[in-house]
Amino acid sequence: MDESGCRIHNRLWRRESGPYNIEVNVTLEETIIENAYLPLGGHSKPENCTALQKIAIVIPFRNREPHLKIWLYNMHPFLQKQQADYGIYVVEQHGESKFNRAKLMNVGFSEAIKEYDYNCFIFSDVDIIPMDQRNLYRCSTNPKHMANSLDKFNFRLLYQTLFGGIVAFTKEQFLKVNGFSNMFWGWGGEDDELYERVIAAKMKIERPNPKISKSKAILHVRDVGNERNRKSIPLIKKAGIRMHRDGLSSLNYTIISTTKHRLYTKVTVDIGHPE
Ligand code: UDH
Ligand code: NGS
């Protein structure tokens, strides 16, 4: 048995381990054809076993269609080979206000639990793709930082408390920290603040073996509407004090639409604007 409760065929596992070829010249049409059996909404589960973890993958999103296409093309087969019971939630920020990655994650969590009995949440940027099939997309005993070995940083950890890119939380772990802060508008710091919440909640973080968690980060320019957040440092410093009143418990938003696409569920949401 692996962590998922499903036996992964030994020979297949061996053959599939090692470097993974990431395809970047892809179309959504071919991804749909190759995943023709997927039910609407992009929810897949293994046929011959019951997975212990039911995983919602939450992707914060605005104007990144080219990256989403690559992510979907590579990740559906990747997750299926890992015998995952998973659903993909692309949470799109509606409107022009500053991007708020963390609040979109909270919305994804809140909407996903209305649909299925998810017990593991993987919060992932749209532009990071694992290179090795052995990198298990699963939750663990502690909150897990999974983007610890990126090609753009020569597969090294940028700093010891880095908690950006991809993190995995069980439902209990995420509730314990009251989710992400809703107060980070623009780029940077919301992931550092989440790290402080984890520590304040007396949990540790885990990371996979960096040889196995090697991942590709697709290079891009900074998005319009996601300029660097200059107000993040004081918020990060007070994370432990604010955590119980800023997060899932204070989350408010208006759903514009929820659409079941062939490969994912898109939740378009109005999350307001900075105070
Ligand atoms: N995202 C969007 N749309 C946006 C902004 C962010 O979808 O307009 C999402 C997307 O999932 C992305 C994630 O938020 O992967 C994180 O944002 P990011 O990719 O901008 O953050 P990252 O740290 O890059 O990867 C920072 C841009 C720095 C560019 C510097 C060029 N040298
Ligand atoms: C830090 C940011 C984090 C970010 C990390 C890596 O400076 O949010 O860089 O970013 N913290 C603050 O801004 C306070 S990266 O180089 O991957 O774009 O995750």
PDB file of N, CA and C in Angstrom, residues 136-225:
ATOM      1  N   LEU A 136       4.978  12.232  -4.745  1.00  0.00           N
ATOM      2  CA  LEU A 136       3.579  11.924  -4.426  1.00  0.00           C
ATOM      3  C   LEU A 136       2.788  13.175  -4.072  1.00  0.00           C
ATOM      4  N   TYR A 137       1.753  13.432  -4.850  1.00  0.00           N
ATOM      5  CA  TYR A 137       0.850  14.544  -4.550  1.00  0.00           C
ATOM      6  C   TYR A 137      -0.146  14.054  -3.490  1.00  0.00           C
ATOM      7  N   ARG A 138       0.296  14.127  -2.235  1.00  0.00           N
ATOM      8  CA  ARG A 138      -0.490  13.639  -1.115  1.00  0.00           C
ATOM      9  C   ARG A 138      -0.254  14.539   0.091  1.00  0.00           C
ATOM     10  N   CYS A 139      -1.200  14.506   1.023  1.00  0.00           N
ATOM     11  CA  CYS A 139      -0.992  15.202   2.297  1.00  0.00           C
ATOM     12  C   CYS A 139      -0.219  14.318   3.245  1.00  0.00           C
ATOM     13  N   SER A 140       0.272  14.950   4.316  1.00  0.00           N
ATOM     14  CA  SER A 140       1.139  14.228   5.216  1.00  0.00           C
ATOM     15  C   SER A 140       0.790  14.549   6.674  1.00  0.00           C
ATOM     16  N   THR A 141       1.597  14.032   7.586  1.00  0.00           N
ATOM     17  CA  THR A 141       1.347  14.246   9.014  1.00  0.00           C
ATOM     18  C   THR A 141       1.421  15.733   9.374  1.00  0.00           C
ATOM     19  N   ASN A 142       2.260  16.461   8.654  1.00  0.00           N
ATOM     20  CA  ASN A 142       2.406  17.903   8.864  1.00  0.00           C
ATOM     21  C   ASN A 142       2.127  18.617   7.546  1.00  0.00           C
ATOM     22  N   PRO A 143       1.808  19.915   7.605  1.00  0.00           N
ATOM     23  CA  PRO A 143       1.689  20.660   6.355  1.00  0.00           C
ATOM     24  C   PRO A 143       2.963  20.501   5.529  1.00  0.00           C
ATOM     25  N   LYS A 144       2.784  20.320   4.230  1.00  0.00           N
ATOM     26  CA  LYS A 144       3.939  19.951   3.394  1.00  0.00           C
ATOM     27  C   LYS A 144       4.221  21.025   2.345  1.00  0.00           C
ATOM     28  N   HIS A 145       5.471  21.485   2.321  1.00  0.00           N
ATOM     29  CA  HIS A 145       5.898  22.406   1.267  1.00  0.00           C
ATOM     30  C   HIS A 145       6.454  21.576   0.131  1.00  0.00           C
ATOM     31  N   MET A 146       5.846  21.664  -1.038  1.00  0.00           N
ATOM     32  CA  MET A 146       6.218  20.759  -2.124  1.00  0.00           C
ATOM     33  C   MET A 146       7.064  21.406  -3.207  1.00  0.00           C
ATOM     34  N   ALA A 147       7.115  22.750  -3.231  1.00  0.00           N
ATOM     35  CA  ALA A 147       7.902  23.426  -4.268  1.00  0.00           C
ATOM     36  C   ALA A 147       9.279  23.769  -3.710  1.00  0.00           C
ATOM     37  N   ASN A 148       9.979  22.757  -3.211  1.00  0.00           N
ATOM     38  CA  ASN A 148      11.280  22.984  -2.566  1.00  0.00           C
ATOM     39  C   ASN A 148      12.453  22.705  -3.496  1.00  0.00           C
ATOM     40  N   SER A 149      12.182  22.321  -4.730  1.00  0.00           N
ATOM     41  CA  SER A 149      13.276  21.941  -5.627  1.00  0.00           C
ATOM     42  C   SER A 149      12.925  22.369  -7.062  1.00  0.00           C
ATOM     43  N   LEU A 150      13.007  23.691  -7.274  1.00  0.00           N
ATOM     44  CA  LEU A 150      12.585  24.235  -8.574  1.00  0.00           C
ATOM     45  C   LEU A 150      13.780  24.444  -9.488  1.00  0.00           C
ATOM     46  N   ASP A 151      13.583  24.185 -10.770  1.00  0.00           N
ATOM     47  CA  ASP A 151      14.664  24.383 -11.741  1.00  0.00           C
ATOM     48  C   ASP A 151      15.169  25.826 -11.720  1.00  0.00           C
ATOM     49  N   LYS A 152      14.232  26.804 -11.536  1.00  0.00           N
ATOM     50  CA  LYS A 152      14.673  28.216 -11.605  1.00  0.00           C
ATOM     51  C   LYS A 152      15.598  28.605 -10.456  1.00  0.00           C
ATOM     52  N   PHE A 153      15.610  27.813  -9.385  1.00  0.00           N
ATOM     53  CA  PHE A 153      16.556  28.050  -8.275  1.00  0.00           C
ATOM     54  C   PHE A 153      17.610  26.956  -8.205  1.00  0.00           C
ATOM     55  N   ASN A 154      17.889  26.334  -9.353  1.00  0.00           N
ATOM     56  CA  ASN A 154      18.874  25.243  -9.396  1.00  0.00           C
ATOM     57  C   ASN A 154      18.566  24.125  -8.417  1.00  0.00           C
ATOM     58  N   PHE A 155      17.301  23.865  -8.188  1.00  0.00           N
ATOM     59  CA  PHE A 155      16.824  22.779  -7.326  1.00  0.00           C
ATOM     60  C   PHE A 155      17.277  22.953  -5.875  1.00  0.00           C
ATOM     61  N   ARG A 156      17.492  24.205  -5.479  1.00  0.00           N
ATOM     62  CA  ARG A 156      17.857  24.475  -4.078  1.00  0.00           C
ATOM     63  C   ARG A 156      16.731  25.255  -3.421  1.00  0.00           C
ATOM     64  N   LEU A 157      16.693  25.158  -2.097  1.00  0.00           N
ATOM     65  CA  LEU A 157      15.702  25.909  -1.336  1.00  0.00           C
ATOM     66  C   LEU A 157      16.185  27.349  -1.227  1.00  0.00           C
ATOM     67  N   LEU A 158      15.332  28.303  -1.625  1.00  0.00           N
ATOM     68  CA  LEU A 158      15.766  29.703  -1.652  1.00  0.00           C
ATOM     69  C   LEU A 158      16.093  30.205  -0.244  1.00  0.00           C
ATOM     70  N   TYR A 159      15.227  29.884   0.719  1.00  0.00           N
ATOM     71  CA  TYR A 159      15.518  30.180   2.139  1.00  0.00           C
ATOM     72  C   TYR A 159      14.760  29.177   2.996  1.00  0.00           C
ATOM     73  N   GLN A 160      15.232  29.003   4.229  1.00  0.00           N
ATOM     74  CA  GLN A 160      14.754  27.895   5.072  1.00  0.00           C
ATOM     75  C   GLN A 160      13.251  27.892   5.314  1.00  0.00           C
ATOM     76  N   THR A 161      12.649  29.089   5.380  1.00  0.00           N
ATOM     77  CA  THR A 161      11.221  29.128   5.720  1.00  0.00           C
ATOM     78  C   THR A 161      10.337  29.304   4.471  1.00  0.00           C
ATOM     79  N   LEU A 162      10.924  29.141   3.306  1.00  0.00           N
ATOM     80  CA  LEU A 162      10.127  29.282   2.071  1.00  0.00           C
ATOM     81  C   LEU A 162       8.933  28.321   2.108  1.00  0.00           C
ATOM     82  N   PHE A 163       7.761  28.861   1.777  1.00  0.00           N
ATOM     83  CA  PHE A 163       6.554  28.036   1.844  1.00  0.00           C
ATOM     84  C   PHE A 163       5.645  28.359   0.642  1.00  0.00           C
ATOM     85  N   GLY A 164       6.297  28.774  -0.472  1.00  0.00           N
ATOM     86  CA  GLY A 164       5.540  29.229  -1.638  1.00  0.00           C
ATOM     87  C   GLY A 164       5.376  28.160  -2.696  1.00  0.00           C
ATOM     88  N   GLY A 165       4.596  28.493  -3.698  1.00  0.00           N
ATOM     89  CA  GLY A 165       4.482  27.641  -4.892  1.00  0.00           C
ATOM     90  C   GLY A 165       3.447  26.544  -4.787  1.00  0.00           C
ATOM     91  N   ILE A 166       3.729  25.537  -3.960  1.00  0.00           N
ATOM     92  CA  ILE A 166       2.780  24.427  -3.759  1.00  0.00           C
ATOM     93  C   ILE A 166       2.864  24.004  -2.286  1.00  0.00           C
ATOM     94  N   VAL A 167       1.708  23.962  -1.620  1.00  0.00           N
ATOM     95  CA  VAL A 167       1.678  23.407  -0.258  1.00  0.00           C
ATOM     96  C   VAL A 167       0.500  22.451  -0.133  1.00  0.00           C
ATOM     97  N   ALA A 168       0.675  21.434   0.723  1.00  0.00           N
ATOM     98  CA  ALA A 168      -0.389  20.440   0.923  1.00  0.00           C
ATOM     99  C   ALA A 168      -0.799  20.420   2.386  1.00  0.00           C
ATOM    100  N   PHE A 169      -2.101  20.534   2.633  1.00  0.00           N
ATOM    101  CA  PHE A 169      -2.648  20.523   3.998  1.00  0.00           C
ATOM    102  C   PHE A 169      -3.795  19.516   4.066  1.00  0.00           C
ATOM    103  N   THR A 170      -3.853  18.743   5.139  1.00  0.00           N
ATOM    104  CA  THR A 170      -5.085  17.998   5.370  1.00  0.00           C
ATOM    105  C   THR A 170      -6.155  19.024   5.750  1.00  0.00           C
ATOM    106  N   LYS A 171      -7.400  18.577   5.743  1.00  0.00           N
ATOM    107  CA  LYS A 171      -8.482  19.490   6.116  1.00  0.00           C
ATOM    108  C   LYS A 171      -8.270  19.996   7.549  1.00  0.00           C
ATOM    109  N   GLU A 172      -7.886  19.093   8.449  1.00  0.00           N
ATOM    110  CA  GLU A 172      -7.685  19.478   9.857  1.00  0.00           C
ATOM    111  C   GLU A 172      -6.551  20.491   9.975  1.00  0.00           C
ATOM    112  N   GLN A 173      -5.461  20.240   9.270  1.00  0.00           N
ATOM    113  CA  GLN A 173      -4.319  21.168   9.344  1.00  0.00           C
ATOM    114  C   GLN A 173      -4.718  22.558   8.847  1.00  0.00           C
ATOM    115  N   PHE A 174      -5.494  22.596   7.777  1.00  0.00           N
ATOM    116  CA  PHE A 174      -5.855  23.900   7.197  1.00  0.00           C
ATOM    117  C   PHE A 174      -6.828  24.644   8.125  1.00  0.00           C
ATOM    118  N   LEU A 175      -7.754  23.888   8.731  1.00  0.00           N
ATOM    119  CA  LEU A 175      -8.698  24.526   9.657  1.00  0.00           C
ATOM    120  C   LEU A 175      -7.960  25.043  10.903  1.00  0.00           C
ATOM    121  N   LYS A 176      -6.962  24.298  11.310  1.00  0.00           N
ATOM    122  CA  LYS A 176      -6.189  24.680  12.497  1.00  0.00           C
ATOM    123  C   LYS A 176      -5.512  26.042  12.343  1.00  0.00           C
ATOM    124  N   VAL A 177      -5.082  26.372  11.126  1.00  0.00           N
ATOM    125  CA  VAL A 177      -4.446  27.687  10.910  1.00  0.00           C
ATOM    126  C   VAL A 177      -5.452  28.726  10.392  1.00  0.00           C
ATOM    127  N   ASN A 178      -6.730  28.332  10.332  1.00  0.00           N
ATOM    128  CA  ASN A 178      -7.770  29.234   9.810  1.00  0.00           C
ATOM    129  C   ASN A 178      -7.478  29.651   8.367  1.00  0.00           C
ATOM    130  N   GLY A 179      -6.860  28.758   7.612  1.00  0.00           N
ATOM    131  CA  GLY A 179      -6.566  29.030   6.198  1.00  0.00           C
ATOM    132  C   GLY A 179      -5.486  30.083   6.026  1.00  0.00           C
ATOM    133  N   PHE A 180      -5.464  30.664   4.849  1.00  0.00           N
ATOM    134  CA  PHE A 180      -4.546  31.774   4.558  1.00  0.00           C
ATOM    135  C   PHE A 180      -5.149  33.066   5.113  1.00  0.00           C
ATOM    136  N   SER A 181      -4.327  34.089   5.222  1.00  0.00           N
ATOM    137  CA  SER A 181      -4.824  35.442   5.483  1.00  0.00           C
ATOM    138  C   SER A 181      -5.555  35.935   4.239  1.00  0.00           C
ATOM    139  N   ASN A 182      -6.593  36.762   4.445  1.00  0.00           N
ATOM    140  CA  ASN A 182      -7.295  37.364   3.285  1.00  0.00           C
ATOM    141  C   ASN A 182      -6.720  38.731   2.936  1.00  0.00           C
ATOM    142  N   MET A 183      -5.689  39.152   3.657  1.00  0.00           N
ATOM    143  CA  MET A 183      -5.288  40.571   3.596  1.00  0.00           C
ATOM    144  C   MET A 183      -4.103  40.873   2.685  1.00  0.00           C
ATOM    145  N   PHE A 184      -3.657  39.897   1.901  1.00  0.00           N
ATOM    146  CA  PHE A 184      -2.472  40.103   1.053  1.00  0.00           C
ATOM    147  C   PHE A 184      -2.876  40.374  -0.397  1.00  0.00           C
ATOM    148  N   TRP A 185      -2.779  41.634  -0.782  1.00  0.00           N
ATOM    149  CA  TRP A 185      -3.120  42.042  -2.149  1.00  0.00           C
ATOM    150  C   TRP A 185      -1.829  42.356  -2.885  1.00  0.00           C
ATOM    151  N   GLY A 186      -1.649  41.752  -4.071  1.00  0.00           N
ATOM    152  CA  GLY A 186      -0.404  41.933  -4.816  1.00  0.00           C
ATOM    153  C   GLY A 186       0.565  40.807  -4.496  1.00  0.00           C
ATOM    154  N   TRP A 187       1.762  40.903  -5.084  1.00  0.00           N
ATOM    155  CA  TRP A 187       2.709  39.783  -5.020  1.00  0.00           C
ATOM    156  C   TRP A 187       3.538  39.755  -3.741  1.00  0.00           C
ATOM    157  N   GLY A 188       3.594  38.597  -3.114  1.00  0.00           N
ATOM    158  CA  GLY A 188       4.596  38.302  -2.088  1.00  0.00           C
ATOM    159  C   GLY A 188       4.123  38.364  -0.647  1.00  0.00           C
ATOM    160  N   GLY A 189       4.625  37.431   0.129  1.00  0.00           N
ATOM    161  CA  GLY A 189       4.452  37.467   1.571  1.00  0.00           C
ATOM    162  C   GLY A 189       3.342  36.590   2.129  1.00  0.00           C
ATOM    163  N   GLU A 190       2.310  36.331   1.330  1.00  0.00           N
ATOM    164  CA  GLU A 190       1.180  35.540   1.865  1.00  0.00           C
ATOM    165  C   GLU A 190       1.610  34.124   2.232  1.00  0.00           C
ATOM    166  N   ASP A 191       2.593  33.610   1.495  1.00  0.00           N
ATOM    167  CA  ASP A 191       3.094  32.264   1.791  1.00  0.00           C
ATOM    168  C   ASP A 191       3.962  32.269   3.052  1.00  0.00           C
ATOM    169  N   ASP A 192       4.736  33.353   3.249  1.00  0.00           N
ATOM    170  CA  ASP A 192       5.540  33.474   4.474  1.00  0.00           C
ATOM    171  C   ASP A 192       4.609  33.592   5.692  1.00  0.00           C
ATOM    172  N   GLU A 193       3.496  34.287   5.498  1.00  0.00           N
ATOM    173  CA  GLU A 193       2.534  34.459   6.586  1.00  0.00           C
ATOM    174  C   GLU A 193       1.894  33.114   6.947  1.00  0.00           C
ATOM    175  N   LEU A 194       1.623  32.293   5.923  1.00  0.00           N
ATOM    176  CA  LEU A 194       1.041  30.972   6.184  1.00  0.00           C
ATOM    177  C   LEU A 194       2.036  30.113   6.966  1.00  0.00           C
ATOM    178  N   TYR A 195       3.306  30.253   6.621  1.00  0.00           N
ATOM    179  CA  TYR A 195       4.348  29.524   7.358  1.00  0.00           C
ATOM    180  C   TYR A 195       4.285  29.900   8.844  1.00  0.00           C
ATOM    181  N   GLU A 196       4.158  31.207   9.122  1.00  0.00           N
ATOM    182  CA  GLU A 196       4.104  31.667  10.522  1.00  0.00           C
ATOM    183  C   GLU A 196       2.870  31.126  11.237  1.00  0.00           C
ATOM    184  N   ARG A 197       1.776  30.990  10.506  1.00  0.00           N
ATOM    185  CA  ARG A 197       0.565  30.401  11.105  1.00  0.00           C
ATOM    186  C   ARG A 197       0.808  28.950  11.521  1.00  0.00           C
ATOM    187  N   VAL A 198       1.477  28.221  10.639  1.00  0.00           N
ATOM    188  CA  VAL A 198       1.749  26.808  10.918  1.00  0.00           C
ATOM    189  C   VAL A 198       2.579  26.687  12.198  1.00  0.00           C
ATOM    190  N   ILE A 199       3.581  27.543  12.314  1.00  0.00           N
ATOM    191  CA  ILE A 199       4.449  27.506  13.499  1.00  0.00           C
ATOM    192  C   ILE A 199       3.648  27.940  14.736  1.00  0.00           C
ATOM    193  N   ALA A 200       2.841  29.006  14.586  1.00  0.00           N
ATOM    194  CA  ALA A 200       2.022  29.489  15.719  1.00  0.00           C
ATOM    195  C   ALA A 200       1.031  28.408  16.168  1.00  0.00           C
ATOM    196  N   ALA A 201       0.595  27.574  15.241  1.00  0.00           N
ATOM    197  CA  ALA A 201      -0.344  26.490  15.591  1.00  0.00           C
ATOM    198  C   ALA A 201       0.407  25.249  16.097  1.00  0.00           C
ATOM    199  N   LYS A 202       1.688  25.408  16.325  1.00  0.00           N
ATOM    200  CA  LYS A 202       2.555  24.353  16.892  1.00  0.00           C
ATOM    201  C   LYS A 202       2.668  23.120  15.991  1.00  0.00           C
ATOM    202  N   MET A 203       2.627  23.369  14.697  1.00  0.00           N
ATOM    203  CA  MET A 203       2.886  22.276  13.756  1.00  0.00           C
ATOM    204  C   MET A 203       4.272  22.505  13.156  1.00  0.00           C
ATOM    205  N   LYS A 204       4.763  21.438  12.529  1.00  0.00           N
ATOM    206  CA  LYS A 204       6.035  21.558  11.810  1.00  0.00           C
ATOM    207  C   LYS A 204       5.718  21.510  10.335  1.00  0.00           C
ATOM    208  N   ILE A 205       6.699  21.881   9.510  1.00  0.00           N
ATOM    209  CA  ILE A 205       6.461  21.653   8.087  1.00  0.00           C
ATOM    210  C   ILE A 205       7.342  20.500   7.606  1.00  0.00           C
ATOM    211  N   GLU A 206       6.854  19.869   6.567  1.00  0.00           N
ATOM    212  CA  GLU A 206       7.619  18.779   5.947  1.00  0.00           C
ATOM    213  C   GLU A 206       7.978  19.178   4.528  1.00  0.00           C
ATOM    214  N   ARG A 207       9.028  18.561   4.022  1.00  0.00           N
ATOM    215  CA  ARG A 207       9.355  18.740   2.603  1.00  0.00           C
ATOM    216  C   ARG A 207       9.758  17.391   2.034  1.00  0.00           C
ATOM    217  N   PRO A 208       9.427  17.138   0.768  1.00  0.00           N
ATOM    218  CA  PRO A 208       9.881  15.888   0.163  1.00  0.00           C
ATOM    219  C   PRO A 208      11.379  15.921  -0.131  1.00  0.00           C
ATOM    220  N   ASN A 209      11.938  14.775  -0.410  1.00  0.00           N
ATOM    221  CA  ASN A 209      13.336  14.693  -0.839  1.00  0.00           C
ATOM    222  C   ASN A 209      13.507  15.539  -2.115  1.00  0.00           C
ATOM    223  N   PRO A 210      14.410  16.533  -2.070  1.00  0.00           N
ATOM    224  CA  PRO A 210      14.530  17.439  -3.222  1.00  0.00           C
ATOM    225  C   PRO A 210      14.954  16.755  -4.518  1.00  0.00           C
ATOM    226  N   LYS A 211      15.522  15.554  -4.403  1.00  0.00           N
ATOM    227  CA  LYS A 211      15.882  14.835  -5.637  1.00  0.00           C
ATOM    228  C   LYS A 211      14.610  14.365  -6.342  1.00  0.00           C
ATOM    229  N   ILE A 212      13.587  14.099  -5.533  1.00  0.00           N
ATOM    230  CA  ILE A 212      12.343  13.568  -6.087  1.00  0.00           C
ATOM    231  C   ILE A 212      11.345  14.685  -6.410  1.00  0.00           C
ATOM    232  N   SER A 213      11.436  15.785  -5.665  1.00  0.00           N
ATOM    233  CA  SER A 213      10.452  16.854  -5.891  1.00  0.00           C
ATOM    234  C   SER A 213      10.931  17.890  -6.911  1.00  0.00           C
ATOM    235  N   LYS A 214      11.942  17.528  -7.705  1.00  0.00           N
ATOM    236  CA  LYS A 214      12.392  18.445  -8.764  1.00  0.00           C
ATOM    237  C   LYS A 214      11.189  18.854  -9.617  1.00  0.00           C
ATOM    238  N   SER A 215      11.047  20.159  -9.831  1.00  0.00           N
ATOM    239  CA  SER A 215       9.894  20.639 -10.593  1.00  0.00           C
ATOM    240  C   SER A 215      10.293  21.773 -11.510  1.00  0.00           C
ATOM    241  N   LYS A 216       9.500  21.910 -12.557  1.00  0.00           N
ATOM    242  CA  LYS A 216       9.739  22.987 -13.514  1.00  0.00           C
ATOM    243  C   LYS A 216       8.845  24.162 -13.159  1.00  0.00           C
ATOM    244  N   ALA A 217       9.428  25.355 -13.082  1.00  0.00           N
ATOM    245  CA  ALA A 217       8.638  26.577 -12.911  1.00  0.00           C
ATOM    246  C   ALA A 217       8.689  27.307 -14.250  1.00  0.00           C
ATOM    247  N   ILE A 218       7.558  27.485 -14.864  1.00  0.00           N
ATOM    248  CA  ILE A 218       7.532  28.136 -16.176  1.00  0.00           C
ATOM    249  C   ILE A 218       7.853  29.627 -15.981  1.00  0.00           C
ATOM    250  N   LEU A 219       8.862  30.092 -16.704  1.00  0.00           N
ATOM    251  CA  LEU A 219       9.282  31.489 -16.516  1.00  0.00           C
ATOM    252  C   LEU A 219       8.289  32.436 -17.194  1.00  0.00           C
ATOM    253  N   HIS A 220       8.089  33.573 -16.587  1.00  0.00           N
ATOM    254  CA  HIS A 220       7.127  34.552 -17.133  1.00  0.00           C
ATOM    255  C   HIS A 220       7.446  35.923 -16.563  1.00  0.00           C
ATOM    256  N   VAL A 221       6.821  36.939 -17.131  1.00  0.00           N
ATOM    257  CA  VAL A 221       7.016  38.289 -16.578  1.00  0.00           C
ATOM    258  C   VAL A 221       5.966  38.505 -15.485  1.00  0.00           C
ATOM    259  N   ARG A 222       6.188  39.525 -14.686  1.00  0.00           N
ATOM    260  CA  ARG A 222       5.224  39.821 -13.618  1.00  0.00           C
ATOM    261  C   ARG A 222       3.889  40.252 -14.227  1.00  0.00           C
ATOM    262  N   ASP A 223       2.805  39.738 -13.671  1.00  0.00           N
ATOM    263  CA  ASP A 223       1.487  40.057 -14.234  1.00  0.00           C
ATOM    264  C   ASP A 223       1.058  41.469 -13.861  1.00  0.00           C
ATOM    265  N   VAL A 224       0.334  42.092 -14.774  1.00  0.00           N
ATOM    266  CA  VAL A 224      -0.303  43.370 -14.467  1.00  0.00           C
ATOM    267  C   VAL A 224      -1.345  43.080 -13.380  1.00  0.00           C
ATOM    268  N   GLY A 225      -1.406  43.913 -12.364  1.00  0.00           N
ATOM    269  CA  GLY A 225      -2.380  43.691 -11.289  1.00  0.00           C
ATOM    270  C   GLY A 225      -1.828  42.829 -10.165  1.00  0.00           C
TER     271      GLY A 225
END
